[in-house]
Short mmCIF file of C-alpha atoms and ligand atoms in Angstrom, two decimals:
data_model
loop_
_atom_site.label_atom_id
_atom_site.label_comp_id
_atom_site.label_asym_id
_atom_site.label_seq_id
_atom_site.Cartn_x
_atom_site.Cartn_y
_atom_site.Cartn_z
CA MET C 23 -126.04 56.05 107.41
CA THR C 24 -125.59 52.93 105.85
CA ASP C 25 -123.53 53.57 102.77
CA THR C 26 -119.63 52.37 102.82
CA LYS C 27 -118.11 54.60 101.54
CA LYS C 28 -114.44 53.21 101.11
CA SER C 29 -114.74 50.13 103.73
CA VAL C 30 -111.49 48.97 104.16
CA HIS C 31 -112.19 45.08 104.01
CA GLY C 32 -116.50 44.77 103.91
CA ALA C 33 -118.53 43.48 106.43
CA TRP C 34 -118.41 40.91 108.61
CA SER C 35 -120.00 37.97 107.57
CA SER C 36 -121.41 36.91 110.64
CA ARG C 37 -122.33 37.41 114.53
CA LEU C 38 -119.33 35.24 114.80
CA ALA C 39 -116.77 36.94 112.59
CA PHE C 40 -116.90 39.99 114.94
CA ILE C 41 -116.82 38.43 117.78
CA LEU C 42 -113.74 36.19 117.23
CA ALA C 43 -112.15 39.69 116.22
CA ALA C 44 -112.81 41.18 118.89
CA THR C 45 -112.14 38.62 121.42
CA GLY C 46 -109.00 38.29 119.74
CA SER C 47 -108.64 41.66 119.70
CA ALA C 48 -108.95 41.54 123.65
CA VAL C 49 -107.63 38.70 124.51
CA GLY C 50 -103.91 38.79 124.71
CA LEU C 51 -100.64 39.99 126.21
CA GLY C 52 -103.02 41.86 128.78
CA ASN C 53 -104.22 38.92 130.03
CA ILE C 54 -101.97 36.54 130.69
CA TRP C 55 -98.87 39.01 130.72
CA LYS C 56 -99.77 41.88 132.27
CA PHE C 57 -102.67 41.21 134.57
CA PRO C 58 -100.71 38.98 136.89
CA TYR C 59 -97.43 41.61 137.01
CA ILE C 60 -99.37 44.32 137.75
CA THR C 61 -102.01 42.23 140.23
CA GLY C 62 -98.40 41.18 141.89
CA GLU C 63 -97.27 45.25 141.90
CA ASN C 64 -100.11 45.95 143.77
CA GLY C 65 -100.61 43.70 146.39
CA GLY C 66 -103.22 41.12 144.70
CA GLY C 67 -107.01 40.63 146.56
CA ALA C 68 -108.29 43.77 146.64
CA PHE C 69 -106.58 45.43 144.02
CA VAL C 70 -108.48 42.14 142.08
CA ILE C 71 -112.05 43.15 142.74
CA VAL C 72 -111.45 47.09 141.87
CA TYR C 73 -110.45 45.20 138.10
CA LEU C 74 -113.54 43.02 138.11
CA PHE C 75 -115.56 46.28 139.15
CA CYS C 76 -114.50 48.35 136.74
CA VAL C 77 -114.87 45.42 134.17
CA LEU C 78 -118.60 45.09 134.82
CA LEU C 79 -119.28 49.06 135.61
CA ILE C 80 -118.01 50.88 133.22
CA GLY C 81 -115.92 48.49 130.69
CA ILE C 82 -119.26 46.71 129.73
CA PRO C 83 -121.06 49.45 129.40
CA ILE C 84 -118.35 51.29 127.37
CA MET C 85 -117.53 48.20 124.52
CA ILE C 86 -121.60 48.71 124.48
CA ALA C 87 -120.97 52.38 123.36
CA GLU C 88 -117.94 51.91 121.33
CA THR C 89 -119.52 48.72 119.44
CA MET C 90 -122.54 50.64 118.36
CA LEU C 91 -120.76 54.24 117.92
CA GLY C 92 -118.36 52.46 114.94
CA ARG C 93 -121.63 50.53 113.59
CA ARG C 94 -123.90 53.78 113.21
CA SER C 95 -121.04 55.50 110.99
CA GLN C 96 -119.62 52.96 109.14
CA ARG C 97 -116.52 54.41 109.56
CA ASN C 98 -113.10 54.90 110.93
CA PRO C 99 -112.66 56.57 114.47
CA ILE C 100 -112.26 59.59 113.03
CA GLU C 101 -114.09 60.05 110.11
CA ALA C 102 -116.82 58.14 112.52
CA MET C 103 -116.77 60.77 114.96
CA GLU C 104 -117.21 63.65 112.43
CA LEU C 105 -120.42 61.98 110.98
CA LEU C 106 -121.97 61.16 114.31
CA THR C 107 -121.14 64.76 115.84
CA GLU C 108 -123.11 65.73 112.63
CA GLU C 109 -126.09 63.78 113.08
CA ALA C 110 -126.07 65.07 116.83
CA GLY C 111 -125.63 68.35 115.52
CA ALA C 112 -122.24 68.82 118.37
CA ASP C 113 -119.42 70.44 118.49
CA LYS C 114 -117.21 70.01 115.97
CA ASN C 115 -114.03 68.95 118.05
CA TRP C 116 -115.29 65.58 118.96
CA HIS C 117 -113.28 64.48 116.29
CA TYR C 118 -110.35 64.37 117.91
CA LEU C 119 -111.57 61.23 120.30
CA GLY C 120 -111.01 59.66 116.92
CA TRP C 121 -107.43 60.96 116.91
CA LEU C 122 -106.65 60.18 121.13
CA GLY C 123 -107.45 57.14 119.55
CA VAL C 124 -105.17 56.49 116.73
CA ILE C 125 -101.97 58.08 118.32
CA ALA C 126 -103.25 55.62 121.77
CA GLY C 127 -103.42 52.69 119.38
CA LEU C 128 -99.37 53.22 118.06
CA LEU C 129 -97.92 53.79 121.03
CA ILE C 130 -99.23 50.75 122.51
CA LEU C 131 -97.94 48.78 119.87
CA SER C 132 -94.99 50.38 120.24
CA TYR C 133 -94.09 48.10 123.14
CA TYR C 134 -96.87 45.47 123.15
CA SER C 135 -94.83 44.31 119.99
CA VAL C 136 -91.55 44.72 121.93
CA ILE C 137 -93.06 42.09 124.55
CA ALA C 138 -94.58 40.13 122.41
CA GLY C 139 -90.97 39.50 120.76
CA TRP C 140 -90.34 38.56 124.33
CA ALA C 141 -93.19 35.65 123.89
CA SER C 142 -91.40 34.60 120.35
CA ALA C 143 -88.04 34.32 121.71
CA TYR C 144 -89.56 31.85 124.45
CA ILE C 145 -90.81 30.06 121.49
CA ILE C 146 -87.60 28.95 120.59
CA LYS C 147 -85.95 28.58 124.12
CA ALA C 148 -88.93 26.13 125.34
CA PHE C 149 -88.02 24.37 122.08
CA SER C 150 -84.13 23.96 122.95
CA GLY C 151 -84.92 22.53 126.22
CA GLY C 152 -83.67 24.85 128.26
CA PHE C 153 -86.29 25.36 130.97
CA PHE C 154 -85.93 21.06 131.82
CA GLY C 155 -85.25 20.86 135.42
CA ALA C 156 -84.55 24.46 135.42
CA ASP C 157 -84.57 25.92 138.77
CA ALA C 158 -85.66 29.05 139.85
CA ILE C 159 -82.28 30.80 140.16
CA THR C 160 -81.57 29.49 136.05
CA ILE C 161 -84.81 30.42 134.50
CA ASN C 162 -84.30 33.80 136.45
CA GLY C 163 -80.86 34.26 134.96
CA ILE C 164 -81.82 33.35 131.58
CA PHE C 165 -84.45 35.91 131.38
CA ASN C 166 -82.03 38.74 132.99
CA ASN C 167 -79.46 37.49 130.06
CA PHE C 168 -81.89 37.85 127.34
CA ILE C 169 -83.27 41.28 128.10
CA ALA C 170 -80.43 42.29 129.09
CA SER C 171 -79.22 42.20 124.87
CA PRO C 172 -80.64 44.93 123.29
CA ALA C 173 -80.01 42.92 119.79
CA GLN C 174 -82.01 40.09 120.85
CA LEU C 175 -85.05 42.40 121.70
CA ILE C 176 -84.40 44.61 118.38
CA PHE C 177 -84.54 40.92 116.26
CA TRP C 178 -87.80 39.67 117.91
CA HIS C 179 -89.32 43.59 118.23
CA SER C 180 -88.34 43.47 114.55
CA LEU C 181 -90.01 40.27 113.19
CA PHE C 182 -93.53 40.49 115.66
CA MET C 183 -93.77 44.41 113.57
CA LEU C 184 -93.17 42.62 110.39
CA ALA C 185 -95.58 39.62 111.02
CA THR C 186 -98.02 42.27 111.95
CA MET C 187 -97.48 44.27 109.14
CA LEU C 188 -98.01 41.60 106.35
CA ILE C 189 -101.34 40.55 108.10
CA VAL C 190 -103.09 43.61 107.73
CA ALA C 191 -101.15 44.74 104.25
CA ARG C 192 -102.56 41.80 103.08
CA GLY C 193 -106.14 42.07 104.74
CA VAL C 194 -106.16 38.38 105.95
CA GLN C 195 -107.04 39.76 109.64
CA ASN C 196 -109.91 37.17 108.63
CA GLY C 197 -107.67 34.23 108.24
CA LEU C 198 -106.33 35.36 111.75
CA GLU C 199 -108.93 35.68 112.93
CA LYS C 200 -110.53 32.53 112.33
CA ALA C 201 -107.28 31.04 114.65
CA VAL C 202 -109.27 32.21 117.47
CA LEU C 203 -111.61 29.95 117.05
CA PHE C 204 -108.90 27.28 117.58
CA LEU C 205 -106.33 29.41 119.29
CA MET C 206 -109.04 30.61 122.21
CA PRO C 207 -109.79 26.70 123.57
CA GLY C 208 -106.47 25.30 122.91
CA LEU C 209 -105.63 28.46 125.35
CA PHE C 210 -108.18 27.68 128.04
CA VAL C 211 -107.01 24.12 127.66
CA LEU C 212 -103.45 24.87 128.34
CA MET C 213 -103.93 27.57 131.41
CA ILE C 214 -106.27 25.12 132.72
CA LEU C 215 -103.72 22.40 133.11
CA LEU C 216 -101.04 25.06 134.25
CA VAL C 217 -104.11 25.45 137.06
CA ALA C 218 -103.86 21.69 137.43
CA TYR C 219 -99.82 22.25 138.13
CA ALA C 220 -100.03 24.70 140.38
CA MET C 221 -102.10 22.90 142.52
CA THR C 222 -98.79 20.20 143.03
CA THR C 223 -96.56 23.08 143.86
CA GLY C 224 -97.74 23.09 147.34
CA SER C 225 -98.59 26.70 147.32
CA TYR C 226 -102.08 26.66 145.74
CA ASN C 227 -103.61 27.84 148.47
CA GLN C 228 -101.24 30.63 149.24
CA GLY C 229 -101.45 31.95 145.73
CA LEU C 230 -105.61 32.06 145.67
CA ARG C 231 -105.44 34.25 148.72
CA PHE C 232 -103.30 36.70 147.84
CA LEU C 233 -105.81 37.26 144.38
CA PHE C 234 -108.82 36.77 146.05
CA VAL C 235 -108.63 37.38 149.22
CA PRO C 236 -108.59 41.59 149.57
CA ASP C 237 -106.59 43.26 151.93
CA PHE C 238 -108.21 47.51 151.24
CA GLY C 239 -105.77 48.81 153.83
CA LYS C 240 -102.87 48.69 150.67
CA LEU C 241 -104.66 49.77 147.88
CA THR C 242 -103.17 52.70 147.09
CA GLY C 243 -105.09 55.82 145.05
CA ASP C 244 -102.74 54.60 142.20
CA ALA C 245 -103.37 51.21 142.22
CA VAL C 246 -107.20 52.14 141.57
CA LEU C 247 -105.83 54.02 138.75
CA THR C 248 -104.33 51.31 137.17
CA ALA C 249 -106.91 48.31 137.71
CA MET C 250 -109.38 50.94 136.25
CA GLY C 251 -106.93 51.73 133.28
CA HIS C 252 -106.21 47.83 133.01
CA ALA C 253 -110.24 47.20 132.72
CA PHE C 254 -109.92 49.59 129.27
CA PHE C 255 -106.70 47.25 128.32
CA THR C 256 -107.90 44.26 128.33
CA LEU C 257 -111.10 45.02 126.80
CA SER C 258 -109.06 47.18 124.01
CA LEU C 259 -111.91 49.67 124.66
CA GLY C 260 -111.22 53.75 124.54
CA MET C 261 -109.09 53.62 121.76
CA GLY C 262 -111.03 53.05 118.56
CA ALA C 263 -110.55 49.48 117.94
CA ILE C 264 -113.58 47.67 119.50
CA MET C 265 -115.14 51.26 116.85
CA VAL C 266 -113.44 49.91 114.39
CA TYR C 267 -114.38 46.17 114.07
CA GLY C 268 -118.13 47.28 115.18
CA SER C 269 -118.23 49.64 111.72
CA TYR C 270 -117.67 46.41 110.09
CA LEU C 271 -120.94 44.65 111.75
CA PRO C 272 -124.54 43.94 110.34
CA LYS C 273 -126.76 45.79 111.03
CA LYS C 274 -129.36 43.09 112.67
CA ILE C 275 -126.79 41.55 115.55
CA SER C 276 -127.35 42.23 119.30
CA ILE C 277 -124.19 44.36 120.44
CA ALA C 278 -124.90 44.37 123.65
CA LYS C 279 -125.25 40.33 124.24
CA THR C 280 -122.23 39.85 122.50
CA ALA C 281 -120.08 42.28 124.96
CA PHE C 282 -121.20 40.62 128.03
CA LEU C 283 -119.75 37.43 125.95
CA ILE C 284 -116.28 39.07 125.22
CA ALA C 285 -115.82 40.82 128.33
CA GLY C 286 -116.52 37.02 130.25
CA ALA C 287 -114.39 35.37 127.85
CA ASP C 288 -111.21 37.93 128.55
CA THR C 289 -111.97 37.42 132.55
CA ALA C 290 -111.57 34.06 132.14
CA VAL C 291 -108.37 33.63 130.69
CA ALA C 292 -106.58 36.29 132.91
CA LEU C 293 -107.93 34.57 136.28
CA LEU C 294 -107.02 31.50 135.10
CA ALA C 295 -103.86 33.16 134.21
CA GLY C 296 -103.06 34.19 137.99
CA ILE C 297 -104.51 31.23 139.15
CA ALA C 298 -101.76 29.18 137.60
CA ILE C 299 -98.81 31.77 138.11
CA PHE C 300 -98.75 32.86 141.76
CA PRO C 301 -98.48 29.70 143.34
CA ILE C 302 -95.44 29.31 141.45
CA VAL C 303 -94.34 32.04 142.59
CA PHE C 304 -95.09 31.57 146.09
CA ALA C 305 -93.63 27.51 145.98
CA ASN C 306 -90.22 29.30 145.02
CA ASN C 307 -90.14 32.26 147.39
CA LEU C 308 -90.49 34.30 144.10
CA HIS C 309 -91.60 38.14 144.91
CA PRO C 310 -95.51 39.11 143.22
CA GLY C 311 -94.14 42.48 142.17
CA SER C 312 -91.24 41.43 140.10
CA GLY C 313 -92.38 43.27 137.34
CA PRO C 314 -92.77 42.99 133.36
CA GLY C 315 -90.87 39.32 133.74
CA LEU C 316 -93.15 37.42 135.94
CA ILE C 317 -94.94 34.84 133.68
CA PHE C 318 -91.46 34.84 131.93
CA GLN C 319 -89.80 33.80 135.47
CA THR C 320 -92.26 31.81 136.65
CA LEU C 321 -93.75 29.92 133.90
CA PRO C 322 -90.81 28.50 132.28
CA LEU C 323 -90.45 26.81 135.81
CA ALA C 324 -93.37 24.83 135.20
CA PHE C 325 -92.59 23.69 132.09
CA GLY C 326 -89.34 22.20 133.51
CA ASN C 327 -90.54 20.84 135.85
CA MET C 328 -93.55 18.98 134.68
CA THR C 329 -94.81 15.75 132.75
CA GLY C 330 -95.25 17.18 129.03
CA GLY C 331 -93.79 20.50 129.98
CA TRP C 332 -91.42 20.16 126.82
CA LEU C 333 -94.80 20.14 124.16
CA MET C 334 -96.40 22.36 126.62
CA GLY C 335 -94.41 25.21 126.76
CA ILE C 336 -93.73 25.44 123.26
CA LEU C 337 -97.15 25.61 122.78
CA PHE C 338 -98.01 27.90 125.05
CA PHE C 339 -95.68 30.35 124.05
CA VAL C 340 -96.73 29.71 119.89
CA MET C 341 -100.25 30.19 121.50
CA LEU C 342 -99.59 33.65 123.13
CA VAL C 343 -98.05 35.19 120.18
CA PHE C 344 -100.75 34.28 118.35
CA ALA C 345 -103.06 35.73 120.58
CA ALA C 346 -100.92 38.98 120.74
CA LEU C 347 -100.73 39.16 116.86
CA THR C 348 -104.92 39.17 117.29
CA SER C 349 -104.50 42.38 119.24
CA SER C 350 -102.09 44.09 117.36
CA ILE C 351 -103.67 43.84 114.27
CA SER C 352 -106.57 45.89 116.21
CA LEU C 353 -103.97 48.10 117.46
CA ILE C 354 -102.41 49.34 114.05
CA GLU C 355 -106.34 49.10 112.39
CA PRO C 356 -107.01 52.60 113.07
CA ALA C 357 -104.21 53.97 111.94
CA VAL C 358 -104.20 52.35 108.82
CA ALA C 359 -108.10 53.03 108.32
CA TRP C 360 -107.63 56.51 108.52
CA LEU C 361 -104.48 56.88 106.06
CA VAL C 362 -106.83 54.45 103.67
CA GLU C 363 -109.83 56.60 103.67
CA ASN C 364 -108.27 59.69 103.88
CA LYS C 365 -104.60 59.84 102.86
CA ASP C 366 -105.21 57.82 99.95
CA LEU C 367 -102.53 55.69 100.85
CA SER C 368 -102.61 52.20 99.33
CA ARG C 369 -103.80 49.57 102.02
CA GLU C 370 -99.83 48.52 101.86
CA GLN C 371 -98.59 52.26 102.38
CA ALA C 372 -100.44 52.10 105.21
CA CYS C 373 -99.23 49.66 107.09
CA VAL C 374 -95.36 50.13 106.40
CA TRP C 375 -95.79 53.78 107.86
CA SER C 376 -98.02 53.12 110.62
CA GLY C 377 -95.72 49.95 111.57
CA LEU C 378 -92.55 52.07 111.29
CA ALA C 379 -93.68 54.92 113.31
CA ALA C 380 -94.82 52.03 116.01
CA TRP C 381 -91.48 49.93 115.60
CA ALA C 382 -89.42 53.23 116.00
CA LEU C 383 -90.91 54.47 118.78
CA GLY C 384 -91.13 50.47 120.26
CA LEU C 385 -86.68 51.01 120.28
CA GLY C 386 -87.44 53.98 123.37
CA THR C 387 -88.68 50.47 125.37
CA VAL C 388 -86.55 48.24 123.91
CA PHE C 389 -83.59 50.17 125.62
CA SER C 390 -85.16 50.91 129.03
CA PHE C 391 -85.25 47.07 130.11
CA ASN C 392 -81.11 47.22 129.76
CA VAL C 393 -79.02 49.93 127.96
CA TRP C 394 -81.54 53.09 129.05
CA SER C 395 -82.26 51.73 132.35
CA ASP C 396 -81.15 54.35 134.46
CA VAL C 397 -83.40 57.05 132.12
CA LYS C 398 -86.65 58.05 134.35
CA PHE C 399 -89.23 60.36 133.36
CA PHE C 400 -91.39 61.26 136.58
CA ASP C 401 -89.41 58.63 138.26
CA ARG C 402 -90.62 55.45 135.47
CA SER C 403 -88.74 54.29 132.62
CA ILE C 404 -89.95 54.77 128.85
CA PHE C 405 -91.70 51.58 129.40
CA GLN C 406 -93.45 52.91 132.34
CA LEU C 407 -94.25 55.89 131.09
CA MET C 408 -95.13 54.32 127.41
CA ASP C 409 -98.07 52.21 129.62
CA TYR C 410 -98.72 54.58 131.91
CA LEU C 411 -99.47 57.64 129.78
CA THR C 412 -101.50 54.95 127.09
CA ALA C 413 -103.68 52.53 129.74
CA ASN C 414 -103.44 54.73 132.64
CA LEU C 415 -104.57 57.98 131.05
CA MET C 416 -104.94 58.22 127.22
CA LEU C 417 -107.74 54.44 127.28
CA PRO C 418 -109.41 56.25 130.31
CA ILE C 419 -109.68 59.37 128.59
CA GLY C 420 -110.93 57.86 125.68
CA GLY C 421 -113.54 56.20 127.27
CA PHE C 422 -114.59 59.05 128.80
CA CYS C 423 -115.38 60.80 126.17
CA ILE C 424 -117.41 58.16 124.45
CA ALA C 425 -119.52 57.48 127.37
CA VAL C 426 -120.19 61.45 127.37
CA PHE C 427 -121.21 60.80 123.76
CA ALA C 428 -123.17 58.02 123.45
CA GLY C 429 -125.19 58.75 126.73
CA TRP C 430 -124.88 62.92 126.51
CA ILE C 431 -124.99 63.59 123.00
CA MET C 432 -126.12 61.20 120.79
CA LYS C 433 -129.72 61.42 120.46
CA ARG C 434 -131.59 59.01 122.74
CA GLN C 435 -133.76 57.94 119.33
CA HIS C 436 -130.21 57.49 118.03
CA SER C 437 -128.59 55.08 120.41
CA GLU C 438 -132.09 53.15 121.11
CA GLN C 439 -132.68 52.15 117.86
CA GLU C 440 -128.44 51.49 116.64
CA LEU C 441 -128.50 49.03 119.90
CA ASN C 442 -132.60 47.54 119.39
CA MET C 443 -132.56 45.81 123.03
CA PRO C 444 -135.16 43.29 123.23
CA ASN C 445 -136.39 44.78 126.34
CA LYS C 446 -136.44 48.42 127.66
CA ALA C 447 -135.07 47.35 131.05
CA GLY C 448 -131.67 46.56 129.44
CA TYR C 449 -131.80 50.02 127.42
CA GLN C 450 -132.27 51.69 130.72
CA ALA C 451 -129.94 50.40 132.59
CA TRP C 452 -127.00 50.73 130.05
CA LYS C 453 -128.55 54.13 129.39
CA ILE C 454 -127.78 55.41 133.43
CA LEU C 455 -124.49 53.05 133.62
CA ILE C 456 -122.81 55.12 130.27
CA SER C 457 -124.31 58.73 131.26
CA TYR C 458 -123.79 58.50 134.61
CA VAL C 459 -122.09 55.88 136.51
CA ALA C 460 -119.21 55.42 134.23
CA PRO C 461 -117.92 59.08 133.27
CA SER C 462 -118.27 59.96 136.99
CA ALA C 463 -116.64 56.91 138.36
CA VAL C 464 -113.32 57.73 135.81
CA PHE C 465 -113.23 61.23 136.58
CA PHE C 466 -113.36 60.56 140.54
CA VAL C 467 -110.59 58.19 140.25
CA PHE C 468 -108.47 61.14 138.07
CA LEU C 469 -109.23 63.85 140.83
CA HIS C 470 -108.01 60.84 143.55
CA VAL C 471 -104.87 60.53 141.68
CA ILE C 472 -104.19 63.96 141.55
CA GLY C 473 -104.62 64.03 144.87
CA VAL C 474 -107.84 66.11 145.08
CA LEU C 475 -110.38 64.11 146.66
N1 LIG G 24 -106.68 44.00 124.65
C1 LIG G 24 -105.36 43.78 124.21
C2 LIG G 24 -104.75 42.76 125.37
O1 LIG G 24 -105.45 42.40 126.37
C3 LIG G 24 -104.42 45.11 124.13
C4 LIG G 24 -104.89 46.37 123.38
C5 LIG G 24 -105.37 46.88 123.64
C6 LIG G 24 -105.64 46.11 121.85
C7 LIG G 24 -106.52 48.29 123.48
C8 LIG G 24 -106.75 47.22 121.36
C9 LIG G 24 -106.51 47.84 122.07
O2 LIG G 24 -103.37 42.76 125.70
#
């Protein structure tokens, strides 16, 4: 299975290109915006430990499996599943897994773009010096005024979506992915400087304790589901993004090694973000559980009160937007690849249709922060519902199916050949994790949440 039918943009030139693209997809708003606020909402330490276990025992094995399915089939997720099902002589219905991924990608993109729009707007706010010497109340006011304005949110949401569509339409991901080479180290340095600032707030230890000292008594079933869902979200798993990227991966490259590298970098960025943010939260008597605005209510305080904060603030939000772009292009890619390879649309047309669909859906998220803030479904705002539906349900379900497919349906000789691990023990460990540990973990968490366990 090495022929490349109507491949979207051929094969990656090297292992590095794949690592950059996949890391670019993984590291994004999930690490810097979402991880801190959901950690805050779910009580800290115990939540973080569950999340780390999920990355290690569920995330990494599934990342290996998803990359492998992509590379073996060399197709978009829907066709990949059709082809692999045929190869394994299995039931046709497996291709619905590809569909689940395409839809999950567009649903995530719809709200991802809104939040990335916030980050874009904050570049301007940082530039205009509005954070200078500001206290927590002022910073809070800036944020609340901003999200109260549908027009502003729509403007920035549209701009970000347009950028995503343009990049993907022109097939210039390559250039953007090379930016990861500067972006990641740059983001790392900025995060470390922010951690250094956090050390001066007087609440550094309190922040660390909140993040790393577990109180398992506080851990609810829903928190466990959120931690598990976030492991999928932050590693871009369960929806085909990594499968698409894997389909462009040359045959000789070790999938397992690259998966560890990507997951390691992703986790490091998230933990640094947490270590930088919580001391600022406690030093300013803010509330850790204050929700999706958390980074916008804390980090500007650091930028406004540290030397060199003006420049750092601008750089930080610029890098955050770039990190979001390298993720958003992977969210739209499964849909685009499928439209191009199956519906005979040009790449441009495919981008316009997928982008427009996600943009229109995103309006629901925009309004959920202002004019529709009272509209609730199952006690959740539209934004919360989208997030719950995708990160907590669709991605884990997609990941579960990928694990079952790779562990039970695909022939052992095929997965062994594709992974081509130098030592047998490594393959054996993966096989156990993917066949037993990962699927049963997802299954039990679901049972627990619906109250059966
Ligand atoms: N992993 C990205 C982040 O952490 C989000 C994402 C999810 C991207 C799923 C692609 C697929 O921001």
